[in-house]
mmCIF file of C-alpha atoms and ligand atoms in Angstrom:
data_model
loop_
_atom_site.group_PDB
_atom_site.id
_atom_site.type_symbol
_atom_site.label_atom_id
_atom_site.label_comp_id
_atom_site.label_asym_id
_atom_site.label_seq_id
_atom_site.Cartn_x
_atom_site.Cartn_y
_atom_site.Cartn_z
ATOM 1 C CA MET A 1 -27.964 33.609 -7.337
ATOM 2 C CA ALA A 2 -25.618 35.802 -5.350
ATOM 3 C CA ASP A 3 -27.601 37.934 -2.874
ATOM 4 C CA GLY A 4 -24.674 39.310 -0.918
ATOM 5 C CA LYS A 5 -24.936 36.538 1.660
ATOM 6 C CA PRO A 6 -22.445 33.701 1.928
ATOM 7 C CA ARG A 7 -23.570 30.245 0.903
ATOM 8 C CA LEU A 8 -22.198 26.785 0.159
ATOM 9 C CA TYR A 9 -22.099 25.939 -3.527
ATOM 10 C CA ILE A 10 -23.373 22.379 -3.359
ATOM 11 C CA ALA A 11 -25.805 20.602 -5.659
ATOM 12 C CA SER A 12 -28.555 18.732 -3.809
ATOM 13 C CA ILE A 13 -29.086 14.969 -4.105
ATOM 14 C CA ASP A 14 -32.256 15.755 -6.075
ATOM 15 C CA ASP A 15 -30.269 18.019 -8.451
ATOM 16 C CA ILE A 16 -27.931 15.093 -9.084
ATOM 17 C CA THR A 17 -30.457 12.262 -9.498
ATOM 18 C CA SER A 18 -32.803 14.349 -11.644
ATOM 19 C CA GLY A 19 -30.015 15.133 -14.086
ATOM 20 C CA LYS A 20 -29.648 18.833 -13.296
ATOM 21 C CA THR A 21 -25.905 18.602 -12.702
ATOM 22 C CA THR A 22 -25.465 18.009 -16.418
ATOM 23 C CA ASP A 23 -23.658 19.609 -19.307
ATOM 24 C CA ILE A 24 -26.121 21.742 -21.226
ATOM 25 C CA TYR A 25 -25.580 19.905 -24.515
ATOM 26 C CA PHE A 26 -27.272 16.794 -23.089
ATOM 27 C CA GLU A 27 -30.386 18.845 -22.277
ATOM 28 C CA ARG A 28 -30.380 20.167 -25.820
ATOM 29 C CA THR A 29 -29.917 16.668 -27.227
ATOM 30 C CA ARG A 30 -32.911 15.405 -25.271
ATOM 31 C CA TYR A 31 -34.960 18.400 -26.478
ATOM 32 C CA ILE A 32 -34.185 17.604 -30.114
ATOM 33 C CA LEU A 33 -34.920 13.884 -29.670
ATOM 34 C CA GLU A 34 -38.177 14.646 -27.865
ATOM 35 C CA LYS A 35 -39.290 17.130 -30.510
ATOM 36 C CA LYS A 36 -38.638 14.594 -33.242
ATOM 37 C CA GLY A 37 -40.141 11.582 -31.443
ATOM 38 C CA LEU A 38 -36.792 9.794 -31.173
ATOM 39 C CA CYS A 39 -36.575 9.621 -27.396
ATOM 40 C CA ASN A 40 -37.522 5.973 -27.124
ATOM 41 C CA ILE A 41 -34.665 4.693 -29.237
ATOM 42 C CA LYS A 42 -32.980 2.076 -27.067
ATOM 43 C CA VAL A 43 -29.232 2.087 -26.699
ATOM 44 C CA ARG A 44 -26.513 0.303 -24.806
ATOM 45 C CA ALA A 45 -23.981 2.755 -23.380
ATOM 46 C CA GLU A 46 -20.664 1.431 -22.109
ATOM 47 C CA PHE A 47 -18.364 2.960 -19.478
ATOM 48 C CA HIS A 48 -14.667 2.297 -19.998
ATOM 49 C CA THR A 49 -11.281 3.948 -20.166
ATOM 50 C CA TYR A 50 -9.054 3.779 -23.216
ATOM 51 C CA SER A 51 -5.903 5.063 -21.537
ATOM 52 C CA LEU A 52 -4.475 5.340 -18.049
ATOM 53 C CA PRO A 53 -2.205 7.961 -16.467
ATOM 54 C CA LYS A 54 1.552 7.644 -17.117
ATOM 55 C CA ASN A 55 3.094 4.594 -15.420
ATOM 56 C CA TYR A 56 -0.329 3.170 -14.527
ATOM 57 C CA GLU A 57 -1.104 -0.375 -15.694
ATOM 58 C CA TRP A 58 -4.455 -0.773 -13.951
ATOM 59 C CA ALA A 59 -7.118 1.080 -12.007
ATOM 60 C CA VAL A 60 -9.675 0.166 -9.327
ATOM 61 C CA PHE A 61 -13.320 0.441 -10.378
ATOM 62 C CA ALA A 62 -15.140 2.472 -7.707
ATOM 63 C CA GLY A 63 -18.287 4.563 -7.492
ATOM 64 C CA LEU A 64 -20.743 1.889 -8.643
ATOM 65 C CA GLU A 65 -23.019 2.294 -5.627
ATOM 66 C CA GLU A 66 -23.407 6.033 -6.240
ATOM 67 C CA ALA A 67 -23.929 5.429 -9.969
ATOM 68 C CA LEU A 68 -26.761 3.005 -9.144
ATOM 69 C CA LYS A 69 -28.286 5.572 -6.815
ATOM 70 C CA ILE A 70 -28.327 8.066 -9.687
ATOM 71 C CA LEU A 71 -29.973 5.513 -12.006
ATOM 72 C CA GLU A 72 -32.515 4.258 -9.459
ATOM 73 C CA GLY A 73 -36.098 4.540 -10.686
ATOM 74 C CA LYS A 74 -35.143 5.161 -14.321
ATOM 75 C CA ASN A 75 -36.378 2.774 -16.997
ATOM 76 C CA VAL A 76 -32.963 1.176 -17.547
ATOM 77 C CA ASP A 77 -31.125 -2.088 -16.982
ATOM 78 C CA VAL A 78 -27.530 -1.894 -15.785
ATOM 79 C CA TYR A 79 -24.736 -4.414 -16.191
ATOM 80 C CA SER A 80 -21.543 -3.951 -14.237
ATOM 81 C CA ILE A 81 -18.329 -5.560 -13.097
ATOM 82 C CA PRO A 82 -18.125 -5.706 -9.271
ATOM 83 C CA GLU A 83 -17.088 -2.525 -7.490
ATOM 84 C CA GLY A 84 -13.433 -2.836 -6.499
ATOM 85 C CA THR A 85 -12.388 -4.788 -9.608
ATOM 86 C CA LEU A 86 -8.930 -3.958 -10.944
ATOM 87 C CA PHE A 87 -9.238 -3.194 -14.649
ATOM 88 C CA LYS A 88 -7.249 -2.224 -17.737
ATOM 89 C CA PRO A 89 -7.979 0.019 -20.718
ATOM 90 C CA ILE A 90 -10.789 -0.949 -23.100
ATOM 91 C CA GLU A 91 -12.388 -3.357 -20.620
ATOM 92 C CA PRO A 92 -16.161 -2.796 -20.152
ATOM 93 C CA LEU A 93 -16.917 -1.533 -16.643
ATOM 94 C CA MET A 94 -20.611 -0.782 -16.744
ATOM 95 C CA VAL A 95 -23.327 -0.783 -19.403
ATOM 96 C CA ILE A 96 -26.656 1.052 -19.279
ATOM 97 C CA GLU A 97 -29.388 -0.372 -21.491
ATOM 98 C CA GLY A 98 -32.590 1.515 -22.143
ATOM 99 C CA PRO A 99 -34.204 4.416 -24.012
ATOM 100 C CA TYR A 100 -31.473 7.057 -24.401
ATOM 101 C CA CYS A 101 -33.608 9.867 -23.023
ATOM 102 C CA GLU A 102 -33.978 7.949 -19.729
ATOM 103 C CA PHE A 103 -30.361 8.763 -18.893
ATOM 104 C CA ALA A 104 -29.092 11.346 -21.404
ATOM 105 C CA GLU A 105 -28.607 14.108 -18.831
ATOM 106 C CA LEU A 106 -27.225 11.703 -16.218
ATOM 107 C CA GLU A 107 -24.013 11.033 -18.146
ATOM 108 C CA THR A 108 -22.186 13.981 -16.578
ATOM 109 C CA ALA A 109 -23.029 12.954 -13.019
ATOM 110 C CA LEU A 110 -22.381 9.259 -13.645
ATOM 111 C CA LEU A 111 -18.962 9.954 -15.117
ATOM 112 C CA GLY A 112 -18.162 12.391 -12.340
ATOM 113 C CA VAL A 113 -18.971 9.824 -9.691
ATOM 114 C CA LEU A 114 -17.156 6.940 -11.398
ATOM 115 C CA ARG A 115 -14.108 8.977 -12.400
ATOM 116 C CA HIS A 116 -13.666 10.635 -9.043
ATOM 117 C CA GLU A 117 -14.101 7.548 -6.867
ATOM 118 C CA THR A 118 -12.083 5.377 -9.265
ATOM 119 C CA SER A 119 -9.236 7.911 -9.354
ATOM 120 C CA ILE A 120 -9.055 8.153 -5.552
ATOM 121 C CA ALA A 121 -9.443 4.395 -5.013
ATOM 122 C CA THR A 122 -6.776 3.657 -7.614
ATOM 123 C CA LYS A 123 -4.282 6.035 -6.067
ATOM 124 C CA ALA A 124 -5.035 4.641 -2.602
ATOM 125 C CA ALA A 125 -4.445 1.107 -3.913
ATOM 126 C CA ARG A 126 -1.106 2.116 -5.462
ATOM 127 C CA VAL A 127 -0.012 3.711 -2.190
ATOM 128 C CA LYS A 128 -1.150 0.712 -0.145
ATOM 129 C CA LEU A 129 0.632 -1.714 -2.491
ATOM 130 C CA LEU A 130 3.889 0.199 -2.071
ATOM 131 C CA ALA A 131 3.506 0.538 1.697
ATOM 132 C CA TRP A 132 3.695 -3.255 2.113
ATOM 133 C CA ASP A 133 2.095 -4.199 5.432
ATOM 134 C CA LYS A 134 2.577 -0.727 6.922
ATOM 135 C CA LEU A 135 -0.477 1.176 8.140
ATOM 136 C CA VAL A 136 -1.791 3.869 5.790
ATOM 137 C CA ILE A 137 -4.458 6.325 6.973
ATOM 138 C CA PHE A 138 -6.218 8.821 4.683
ATOM 139 C CA PHE A 139 -5.645 12.405 5.847
ATOM 140 C CA GLY A 140 -6.922 14.073 2.676
ATOM 141 C CA LEU A 141 -10.189 15.755 3.616
ATOM 142 C CA ARG A 142 -8.592 19.149 4.124
ATOM 143 C CA ALA A 143 -7.650 19.107 0.445
ATOM 144 C CA LEU A 144 -11.260 18.711 -0.702
ATOM 145 C CA HIS A 145 -14.610 20.459 -0.662
ATOM 146 C CA PRO A 146 -16.342 19.173 2.490
ATOM 147 C CA ALA A 147 -19.499 18.240 0.561
ATOM 148 C CA ILE A 148 -17.691 15.196 -0.818
ATOM 149 C CA ALA A 149 -15.864 14.173 2.368
ATOM 150 C CA PRO A 150 -17.763 10.861 2.759
ATOM 151 C CA MET A 151 -17.202 9.997 -0.906
ATOM 152 C CA ALA A 152 -13.453 10.615 -0.661
ATOM 153 C CA ASP A 153 -13.163 8.618 2.553
ATOM 154 C CA ARG A 154 -15.163 5.787 0.976
ATOM 155 C CA ALA A 155 -13.002 5.678 -2.151
ATOM 156 C CA ALA A 156 -9.733 5.820 -0.197
ATOM 157 C CA TYR A 157 -10.895 3.023 2.111
ATOM 158 C CA ILE A 158 -12.132 0.873 -0.773
ATOM 159 C CA GLY A 159 -8.706 1.328 -2.371
ATOM 160 C CA GLY A 160 -7.242 -0.594 0.532
ATOM 161 C CA LEU A 161 -6.173 2.044 3.053
ATOM 162 C CA ASP A 162 -6.285 0.925 6.674
ATOM 163 C CA GLY A 163 -8.395 3.804 7.884
ATOM 164 C CA VAL A 164 -9.671 7.300 7.284
ATOM 165 C CA ALA A 165 -9.518 10.360 9.504
ATOM 166 C CA GLY A 166 -12.866 11.933 8.627
ATOM 167 C CA SER A 167 -15.309 12.005 11.539
ATOM 168 C CA LEU A 168 -18.342 11.478 9.290
ATOM 169 C CA SER A 169 -16.980 8.126 8.117
ATOM 170 C CA SER A 170 -18.728 6.411 11.028
ATOM 171 C CA LYS A 171 -22.103 7.909 10.054
ATOM 172 C CA TYR A 172 -21.905 7.405 6.291
ATOM 173 C CA LEU A 173 -19.607 4.406 5.930
ATOM 174 C CA GLY A 174 -19.777 2.547 9.213
ATOM 175 C CA VAL A 175 -15.999 2.931 9.417
ATOM 176 C CA GLU A 176 -14.654 4.261 12.712
ATOM 177 C CA PRO A 177 -12.297 7.197 12.037
ATOM 178 C CA LYS A 178 -8.669 7.057 13.111
ATOM 179 C CA GLY A 179 -6.499 9.990 14.163
ATOM 180 C CA THR A 180 -3.650 11.273 16.269
ATOM 181 C CA MET A 181 -3.404 14.888 17.514
ATOM 182 C CA PRO A 182 -3.044 18.205 15.676
ATOM 183 C CA HIS A 183 -0.393 20.866 16.241
ATOM 184 C CA ALA A 184 -3.254 23.058 17.441
ATOM 185 C CA LEU A 185 -3.570 21.024 20.662
ATOM 186 C CA ILE A 186 0.111 21.460 21.468
ATOM 187 C CA ILE A 187 0.165 25.144 20.565
ATOM 188 C CA VAL A 188 -2.978 25.980 22.553
ATOM 189 C CA VAL A 189 -1.678 24.070 25.606
ATOM 190 C CA GLY A 190 1.695 25.737 25.042
ATOM 191 C CA ASP A 191 3.926 22.764 25.820
ATOM 192 C CA PRO A 192 4.173 19.354 24.110
ATOM 193 C CA VAL A 193 4.675 17.348 27.323
ATOM 194 C CA GLU A 194 1.649 18.962 28.925
ATOM 195 C CA ALA A 195 -0.422 18.398 25.780
ATOM 196 C CA TRP A 196 0.502 14.687 25.543
ATOM 197 C CA LYS A 197 -0.388 14.286 29.233
ATOM 198 C CA LEU A 198 -3.771 15.958 28.759
ATOM 199 C CA PHE A 199 -4.479 13.774 25.717
ATOM 200 C CA ASP A 200 -3.745 10.712 27.837
ATOM 201 C CA GLU A 201 -5.688 11.975 30.840
ATOM 202 C CA VAL A 202 -8.858 13.022 29.038
ATOM 203 C CA LEU A 203 -9.406 10.606 26.139
ATOM 204 C CA PRO A 204 -10.771 7.050 26.437
ATOM 205 C CA LYS A 205 -8.180 4.276 26.694
ATOM 206 C CA GLU A 206 -9.205 2.727 23.348
ATOM 207 C CA ILE A 207 -7.777 5.715 21.471
ATOM 208 C CA PRO A 208 -4.152 4.929 20.685
ATOM 209 C CA ARG A 209 -1.652 7.302 22.271
ATOM 210 C CA ILE A 210 0.222 8.686 19.270
ATOM 211 C CA ALA A 211 2.238 11.787 20.123
ATOM 212 C CA LEU A 212 2.938 14.459 17.530
ATOM 213 C CA VAL A 213 6.638 15.211 18.017
ATOM 214 C CA ASP A 214 7.697 18.019 15.699
ATOM 215 C CA THR A 215 5.979 21.153 16.993
ATOM 216 C CA PHE A 216 8.687 23.175 18.778
ATOM 217 C CA TYR A 217 11.831 21.118 19.097
ATOM 218 C CA ASP A 218 13.898 18.524 17.320
ATOM 219 C CA GLU A 219 12.039 15.276 16.502
ATOM 220 C CA ARG A 220 14.633 13.104 18.258
ATOM 221 C CA LEU A 221 14.313 15.097 21.481
ATOM 222 C CA GLU A 222 10.502 15.289 21.360
ATOM 223 C CA SER A 223 10.179 11.560 20.585
ATOM 224 C CA LEU A 224 12.229 10.659 23.623
ATOM 225 C CA LEU A 225 10.300 13.154 25.757
ATOM 226 C CA ALA A 226 7.011 11.629 24.584
ATOM 227 C CA ALA A 227 8.209 8.099 25.351
ATOM 228 C CA GLU A 228 9.454 9.099 28.797
ATOM 229 C CA THR A 229 6.199 10.943 29.504
ATOM 230 C CA LEU A 230 3.673 8.302 28.425
ATOM 231 C CA ARG A 231 5.974 5.272 28.903
ATOM 232 C CA GLU A 232 4.259 1.976 27.938
ATOM 233 C CA LYS A 233 1.055 3.792 26.958
ATOM 234 C CA LEU A 234 2.754 5.456 23.994
ATOM 235 C CA VAL A 235 1.895 3.518 20.833
ATOM 236 C CA ALA A 236 3.694 5.721 18.311
ATOM 237 C CA VAL A 237 5.193 9.087 17.571
ATOM 238 C CA ARG A 238 4.040 11.069 14.548
ATOM 239 C CA LEU A 239 6.581 12.983 12.502
ATOM 240 C CA ASP A 240 5.007 15.698 10.398
ATOM 241 C CA THR A 241 8.212 17.669 9.939
ATOM 242 C CA PRO A 242 7.619 20.833 7.851
ATOM 243 C CA SER A 243 9.199 20.684 4.413
ATOM 244 C CA SER A 244 11.422 23.695 5.261
ATOM 245 C CA ARG A 245 13.066 21.590 8.010
ATOM 246 C CA ARG A 246 13.199 18.248 6.261
ATOM 247 C CA GLY A 247 16.494 17.765 4.527
ATOM 248 C CA SER A 248 16.167 14.007 4.612
ATOM 249 C CA MET A 249 12.995 12.662 6.204
ATOM 250 C CA ARG A 250 14.523 9.222 6.145
ATOM 251 C CA LYS A 251 17.517 10.382 8.191
ATOM 252 C CA ILE A 252 15.204 12.051 10.716
ATOM 253 C CA ALA A 253 13.149 8.864 11.049
ATOM 254 C CA GLU A 254 16.283 6.710 11.383
ATOM 255 C CA GLU A 255 17.620 8.982 14.102
ATOM 256 C CA VAL A 256 14.320 8.826 15.989
ATOM 257 C CA ARG A 257 14.238 5.030 15.683
ATOM 258 C CA TRP A 258 17.807 4.740 16.961
ATOM 259 C CA THR A 259 17.112 7.021 19.913
ATOM 260 C CA LEU A 260 13.885 5.293 20.933
ATOM 261 C CA ASP A 261 15.596 1.878 20.722
ATOM 262 C CA LEU A 262 18.630 3.126 22.632
ATOM 263 C CA HIS A 263 16.438 4.157 25.547
ATOM 264 C CA GLY A 264 14.404 0.967 25.626
ATOM 265 C CA PHE A 265 11.385 2.174 23.649
ATOM 266 C CA SER A 266 11.632 -0.248 20.735
ATOM 267 C CA ASN A 267 7.899 -0.885 20.989
ATOM 268 C CA VAL A 268 7.108 2.745 20.078
ATOM 269 C CA LYS A 269 6.234 2.945 16.398
ATOM 270 C CA ILE A 270 6.999 5.728 13.942
ATOM 271 C CA PHE A 271 4.162 7.258 11.951
ATOM 272 C CA ILE A 272 5.007 9.782 9.212
ATOM 273 C CA SER A 273 2.734 12.321 7.499
ATOM 274 C CA GLY A 274 2.937 15.480 5.426
ATOM 275 C CA GLY A 275 3.514 15.435 1.664
ATOM 276 C CA ILE A 276 3.678 11.653 1.453
ATOM 277 C CA ASP A 277 3.381 10.165 -2.038
ATOM 278 C CA GLU A 278 4.455 6.970 -3.789
ATOM 279 C CA ASN A 279 8.173 7.849 -3.892
ATOM 280 C CA SER A 280 8.338 8.864 -0.244
ATOM 281 C CA ILE A 281 6.578 5.632 0.739
ATOM 282 C CA ILE A 282 9.267 3.655 -1.089
ATOM 283 C CA GLU A 283 11.979 5.737 0.594
ATOM 284 C CA LEU A 284 10.527 5.456 4.096
ATOM 285 C CA ARG A 285 8.643 2.150 4.257
ATOM 286 C CA ASP A 286 11.356 0.162 5.997
ATOM 287 C CA VAL A 287 11.897 2.767 8.714
ATOM 288 C CA ALA A 288 8.275 3.877 9.221
ATOM 289 C CA ASP A 289 5.481 1.793 10.731
ATOM 290 C CA GLY A 290 2.690 3.848 9.263
ATOM 291 C CA PHE A 291 1.791 6.803 7.092
ATOM 292 C CA GLY A 292 -0.829 9.527 6.972
ATOM 293 C CA VAL A 293 -1.433 10.390 3.332
ATOM 294 C CA GLY A 294 -3.588 13.295 2.231
ATOM 295 C CA THR A 295 -3.234 15.417 -0.865
ATOM 296 C CA SER A 296 -1.558 12.854 -3.106
ATOM 297 C CA ILE A 297 -4.591 10.571 -2.746
ATOM 298 C CA ALA A 298 -7.224 13.328 -2.523
ATOM 299 C CA PHE A 299 -5.913 14.898 -5.754
ATOM 300 C CA PRO A 300 -4.846 11.847 -7.766
ATOM 301 C CA PRO A 301 -4.161 11.581 -11.486
ATOM 302 C CA SER A 302 -7.564 11.288 -13.149
ATOM 303 C CA ILE A 303 -8.725 7.934 -14.490
ATOM 304 C CA ASP A 304 -10.408 9.017 -17.698
ATOM 305 C CA ILE A 305 -13.578 6.928 -17.718
ATOM 306 C CA SER A 306 -15.912 7.819 -20.554
ATOM 307 C CA MET A 307 -19.332 6.650 -21.714
ATOM 308 C CA ASP A 308 -20.035 5.725 -25.315
ATOM 309 C CA ILE A 309 -23.053 4.257 -27.010
ATOM 310 C CA ILE A 310 -21.884 0.907 -28.410
ATOM 311 C CA GLU A 311 -25.163 -0.564 -29.684
ATOM 312 C CA VAL A 312 -28.498 0.855 -30.844
ATOM 313 C CA GLU A 313 -31.706 -1.113 -31.218
ATOM 314 C CA ARG A 314 -32.846 -0.956 -34.829
ATOM 315 C CA ASP A 315 -35.942 -2.888 -35.956
ATOM 316 C CA GLY A 316 -35.912 -4.845 -32.692
ATOM 317 C CA ARG A 317 -32.268 -5.950 -33.053
ATOM 318 C CA TRP A 318 -29.171 -4.708 -31.273
ATOM 319 C CA THR A 319 -26.869 -3.164 -33.863
ATOM 320 C CA PRO A 320 -23.204 -2.469 -32.999
ATOM 321 C CA ILE A 321 -22.317 1.174 -33.599
ATOM 322 C CA THR A 322 -19.951 3.599 -31.894
ATOM 323 C CA LYS A 323 -17.641 6.519 -32.546
ATOM 324 C CA ARG A 324 -14.247 5.922 -34.078
ATOM 325 C CA GLY A 325 -11.446 5.019 -31.718
ATOM 326 C CA LYS A 326 -13.784 2.852 -29.633
ATOM 327 C CA TRP A 327 -14.821 -0.796 -29.865
ATOM 328 C CA PRO A 328 -18.476 -1.228 -30.915
ATOM 329 C CA GLY A 329 -20.732 -3.977 -29.562
ATOM 330 C CA MET A 330 -21.719 -5.342 -26.186
ATOM 331 C CA LYS A 331 -18.860 -7.225 -24.539
ATOM 332 C CA GLN A 332 -18.249 -9.547 -21.640
ATOM 333 C CA LEU A 333 -15.066 -9.409 -19.577
ATOM 334 C CA TYR A 334 -13.668 -12.840 -18.687
ATOM 335 C CA ARG A 335 -11.037 -13.123 -15.974
ATOM 336 C CA CYS A 336 -8.609 -15.875 -14.988
ATOM 337 C CA SER A 337 -6.718 -13.805 -12.401
ATOM 338 C CA PRO A 338 -6.421 -10.053 -11.810
ATOM 339 C CA LEU A 339 -5.580 -8.383 -15.130
ATOM 340 C CA ASN A 340 -5.345 -11.746 -16.911
ATOM 341 C CA ASP A 341 -8.491 -10.875 -18.820
ATOM 342 C CA THR A 342 -10.122 -11.491 -22.182
ATOM 343 C CA ILE A 343 -12.809 -9.341 -23.774
ATOM 344 C CA ILE A 344 -15.346 -11.467 -25.672
ATOM 345 C CA LYS A 345 -18.463 -10.571 -27.666
ATOM 346 C CA TRP A 346 -21.538 -10.603 -25.410
ATOM 347 C CA GLY A 347 -23.358 -13.948 -25.474
ATOM 348 C CA VAL A 348 -20.375 -15.907 -26.799
ATOM 349 C CA GLU A 349 -18.766 -18.472 -24.484
ATOM 350 C CA PRO A 350 -14.971 -18.304 -24.179
ATOM 351 C CA VAL A 351 -13.140 -21.279 -25.692
ATOM 352 C CA HIS A 352 -9.937 -20.773 -23.700
ATOM 353 C CA LYS A 353 -9.152 -22.158 -20.237
ATOM 354 C CA CYS A 354 -7.166 -20.511 -17.446
ATOM 355 C CA GLY A 355 -3.611 -21.644 -16.656
ATOM 356 C CA ASP A 356 -4.898 -23.929 -13.875
ATOM 357 C CA GLY A 357 -7.480 -25.522 -16.177
ATOM 358 C CA SER A 358 -10.451 -23.622 -14.732
ATOM 359 C CA LYS A 359 -12.998 -21.708 -16.782
ATOM 360 C CA PRO A 360 -12.547 -17.938 -17.025
ATOM 361 C CA LYS A 361 -15.053 -16.038 -14.889
ATOM 362 C CA PRO A 362 -17.460 -13.542 -16.484
ATOM 363 C CA LEU A 363 -17.327 -10.259 -14.564
ATOM 364 C CA LEU A 364 -20.115 -8.210 -16.113
ATOM 365 C CA GLU A 365 -23.461 -9.012 -14.457
ATOM 366 C CA LYS A 366 -26.912 -7.487 -14.594
ATOM 367 C CA ILE A 367 -27.225 -5.479 -11.392
ATOM 368 C CA MET A 368 -30.234 -3.270 -12.083
ATOM 369 C CA GLU A 369 -33.497 -4.058 -13.870
ATOM 370 C CA LYS A 370 -35.951 -1.328 -14.781
ATOM 371 C CA GLY A 371 -34.323 0.994 -12.290
ATOM 372 C CA VAL A 372 -34.303 -1.473 -9.394
ATOM 373 C CA VAL A 373 -31.123 -2.967 -7.956
ATOM 374 C CA ILE A 374 -31.543 -6.753 -8.215
ATOM 375 C CA LYS A 375 -28.407 -7.908 -6.382
ATOM 376 C CA GLU A 376 -27.385 -7.240 -2.801
ATOM 377 C CA LEU A 377 -24.572 -4.721 -2.860
ATOM 378 C CA PRO A 378 -21.375 -5.692 -1.038
ATOM 379 C CA SER A 379 -20.392 -3.843 2.131
ATOM 380 C CA ILE A 380 -17.522 -1.362 2.061
ATOM 381 C CA ASP A 381 -15.354 -3.876 3.940
ATOM 382 C CA GLU A 382 -16.150 -6.604 1.408
ATOM 383 C CA ILE A 383 -15.205 -4.290 -1.455
ATOM 384 C CA ARG A 384 -11.973 -3.314 0.321
ATOM 385 C CA SER A 385 -11.079 -6.972 0.971
ATOM 386 C CA TYR A 386 -11.730 -7.740 -2.707
ATOM 387 C CA VAL A 387 -9.314 -4.956 -3.729
ATOM 388 C CA LEU A 388 -6.675 -6.143 -1.264
ATOM 389 C CA SER A 389 -6.939 -9.754 -2.435
ATOM 390 C CA GLN A 390 -6.435 -8.671 -6.058
ATOM 391 C CA LEU A 391 -3.457 -6.503 -5.048
ATOM 392 C CA SER A 392 -1.977 -9.452 -3.218
ATOM 393 C CA GLU A 393 -2.438 -11.734 -6.253
ATOM 394 C CA LEU A 394 -0.943 -9.047 -8.450
ATOM 395 C CA ARG A 395 2.067 -8.678 -6.168
ATOM 396 C CA SER A 396 2.651 -12.449 -6.188
ATOM 397 C CA SER A 397 2.451 -12.631 -9.980
ATOM 398 C CA LEU A 398 4.821 -9.627 -10.340
ATOM 399 C CA GLU A 399 7.289 -11.198 -7.916
ATOM 400 C CA SER A 400 7.237 -14.509 -9.781
ATOM 401 C CA ARG A 401 8.007 -12.845 -13.116
HETATM 402 C C1 PCP B 1 -0.646 16.816 8.291
HETATM 403 C C2 PCP B 1 0.109 17.471 7.152
HETATM 404 C C3 PCP B 1 -0.922 17.769 6.125
HETATM 405 C C4 PCP B 1 -1.985 16.704 6.328
HETATM 406 C C5 PCP B 1 -1.589 15.950 7.543
HETATM 407 C C6 PCP B 1 -2.095 15.774 5.186
HETATM 408 O O1 PCP B 1 -1.367 17.671 9.049
HETATM 409 O O2 PCP B 1 0.810 18.567 7.591
HETATM 410 O O3 PCP B 1 -1.456 19.039 6.269
HETATM 411 O O4 PCP B 1 -0.892 15.617 4.595
HETATM 412 P P1 PCP B 1 -0.659 15.770 3.033
HETATM 413 O O5 PCP B 1 -1.870 16.379 2.456
HETATM 414 O O6 PCP B 1 0.540 16.643 2.910
HETATM 415 O O7 PCP B 1 -0.425 14.368 2.591
HETATM 416 P P2 PCP B 1 -1.261 17.913 10.619
HETATM 417 O O8 PCP B 1 0.114 17.792 11.111
HETATM 418 O O9 PCP B 1 -2.265 17.078 11.307
HETATM 419 O O10 PCP B 1 -1.709 19.369 10.523
HETATM 420 P P3 PCP B 1 -1.871 20.464 11.629
HETATM 421 O O11 PCP B 1 -0.729 21.371 11.367
HETATM 422 O O12 PCP B 1 -3.210 21.012 11.352
HETATM 423 O O13 PCP B 1 -1.743 19.790 12.940
#
């Protein structure tokens, strides 16, 4: 309650795992079921998406670890595809099995976690795919509420980005943050050359010397000044040209590249940030060596994951039932290669073989039993590598079309 004093509007971990961050109608549903002795009816509830944002053909499943944390200790079993799997509409992502009242109020939080992380990871993967082998660092924390900074960094990294700028990423994710220098350093020092020198003088050698070169003067002039100041220590220049000055960012980058090369600084790379999205990556990827991408990944199109009951236990037997527009029944997802998938009724073996003669791989596995995780969860780097390997397979199959 407001008491005239400022506060941070953040739900606690206990609020989340106890189902308090719910929509009120789930509380009312539980109340009715409890009153009428129907709370122990067992259901299977499936998480899936039935449509993707415009021009999207796939998404990256992320947020499983947080979903499991929310379900920990509840009397439920959970089946899931691995975190980081690329998926298409209708494919089953996760299934909760157990008495409905065990997780009724958790639906809101579970969807929030899965939708948010999946949306960020998917956008990050799209950006990384377009950036080819160029470095992409997540600069998006300033677009988000700080309470979810580790989540956003995690999702962006899982999606395949090469690094994240958030300081807390080392504490929460075991990922060392990456960064350059802000305009604030140059403005406080009052002179770019002096600021670059201080950066070099004070910071440990392991931190790459990347000079921000757009604060007061023309990018071409500042880039050359930075190269002449830091010489062989300068790894890259960062162009964060304000939109009011841009005209063509590509032309600015080309001019900087030409000038650096002309003066013998071909080894100095060009890193571009500020308003970068998929189209600008395509426009700049052959002239830039790296990108800092913030808002377009932090605020991505939403991957509309929903949860629907697909089976109810009646007289000791699982009975397929769901709302219209959705596919009833428990399903398995069989994969030959990324997105070359077949959905098959749970418990039925596929009869088809993959193109190379191998058997399709089932992706949905039991990961939680009676509220306890029964499989070792992959590390964030393993999940990221899994995403990158699927993206690479996808790129090869698109190129061979
Ligand atoms: C860069 C840019 C955006 C940040 C990165 C993220 O900031 O101007 O504010 O970009 P995006 O959200 O547009 O993708 P800096 O140049 O580091 O900002 P500052 O002026 O604070 O130095």
